[in-house]
DNA sequence: CGGCTTATTGAGTGCGTTCAACCGGTGTGG
DNA sequence: CCACACCGGTTGAACGCACTCAATAAGCCG
């Protein structure tokens, strides 16, 4: 999850915009869901295939592991996380999603959702019936190609997570997460230096393969090193270079 | 990578069979690459889209990270592993592939291969030009659907790896790998109890997020517990239940 | 044979965990 | 209104798992 190379126009949009308009053609995150250079006719075809929008309150489940798969979802605004539990009931988090991100692709393979998607705050999603999407893709090769790319990028993201967990130290993982979120906010036109952590320390830990206590200690350490300022969940990155150096493997003497 | 739920007919094939025939219709691993219930006409269309076959000697690279993406590959026989390196040059292995497995899907997103595929022994693959495949999918919804499922399963596999690395102890990961290989050989009609480990201890370590020394110690421990018999790379599983118990979290007193 | 790669085993260290106490904000009921 | 509990988070002390460093062994190939 280190890099996320969606090429979205660096729009400076407020959260309200994306939700309000109702048509894909005007959606700020169109570049994520749809291929570029779609004709007006194709665009309206796609709009016709999109189902209803769904609002989620904080804590609501968009779908749960084991439920039959029918729809893909695109986040219009808000934040969602996807998590899974193994046999023992041990929970782990496979990703944090924000506006423009797609959800549900891991369910196509077996026809049922493998993970549970929980809203981290009040959010809204586009519901896209997969069957309809499929029919559309057969007619619109561009759309099919775009969809394949999106799935492939999901694979890349998961493989990056494997690197995270497999070979990085705890502080490198933590720095990597901060930078990942920062970059994704930047791509969406928000500040890469100041943002709110929507997830709990425990959620971060379950994502990074660390215990909550370790997450807390690392954040305190980053604060003491002057890398970040942190008030509850409000984060400000003070030394981006320093964080990058840390994520790249520099030891504690990393002030760049 | 715990579960791998390809539903392949439990054919009892020798390795020679798959390679010899030359037509998809007769390939023992057809159920992996192609949707079931394809008409003869569709089948020959698919066969026409498949490019040449390529032989790999042990150690050869099928493709390397950074190379432009053009083809997907299906393994006809042999074993391949996919690995990546991060900025520092730290290598990690994202998967071990065997006959019937598909390679290259992580390259669709960015148009270039993200990982390097190395043959672990002399192998042969089908080269499938992605562009042709795409055109075919537009005409054959079944094929498209099958392809989506395959990609989705790759996502599931990677997410299982995240669990592996994120929340499992070293011995649980090791046991999980043994069982994963075992199950995959069983699906292909080979013995689930006796098989050859095609990869080095170091490769296993880079896959499991462990050091080679740890892998070696764990294998010795499994041997001493009577779970396996091991002669160089020849593995025999003596106590499947015990291994499963270990993978499920039982502590050392796991003899089931 | 010597030189190489791959694997095994030992001893000691350190990172992240575990267990536990404590803190601060928020909500709730008396 | 305060007392209380509760949840999320912080911090401390000690433990243990997997790593590091290092020596040795076992195949393999020239």
PDB file of C-alpha atoms (C1' of nucleotides) in Angstrom, chain A residues 170 209-211 213-214 217, chain C residues 15-20 25:
ATOM      1  CA  UNK A 170       7.564  -1.279  12.956  1.00  0.00           C
ATOM      2  CA  UNK A 209       0.559  -6.052  11.922  1.00  0.00           C
ATOM      3  CA  UNK A 210       1.388  -4.317  15.209  1.00  0.00           C
ATOM      4  CA  UNK A 211      -0.224  -4.042  18.613  1.00  0.00           C
ATOM      5  CA  UNK A 213       0.514  -0.184  22.267  1.00  0.00           C
ATOM      6  CA  UNK A 214       3.281  -0.240  19.689  1.00  0.00           C
ATOM      7  CA  UNK A 217       4.590   4.356  21.231  1.00  0.00           C
TER       8      UNK A 217
ATOM      9  C1'  DC C  15      12.470  -5.412  18.908  1.00  0.00           C
ATOM     10  C1'  DG C  16       7.871  -5.728  19.621  1.00  0.00           C
ATOM     11  C1'  DT C  17       4.815  -8.065  22.708  1.00  0.00           C
ATOM     12  C1'  DT C  18       2.456  -8.925  27.038  1.00  0.00           C
ATOM     13  C1'  DC C  19       0.612  -7.575  31.191  1.00  0.00           C
ATOM     14  C1'  DA C  20      -0.699  -3.947  33.840  1.00  0.00           C
ATOM     15  C1'  DG C  25     -12.701  12.667  27.389  1.00  0.00           C
TER      16       DG C  25
END
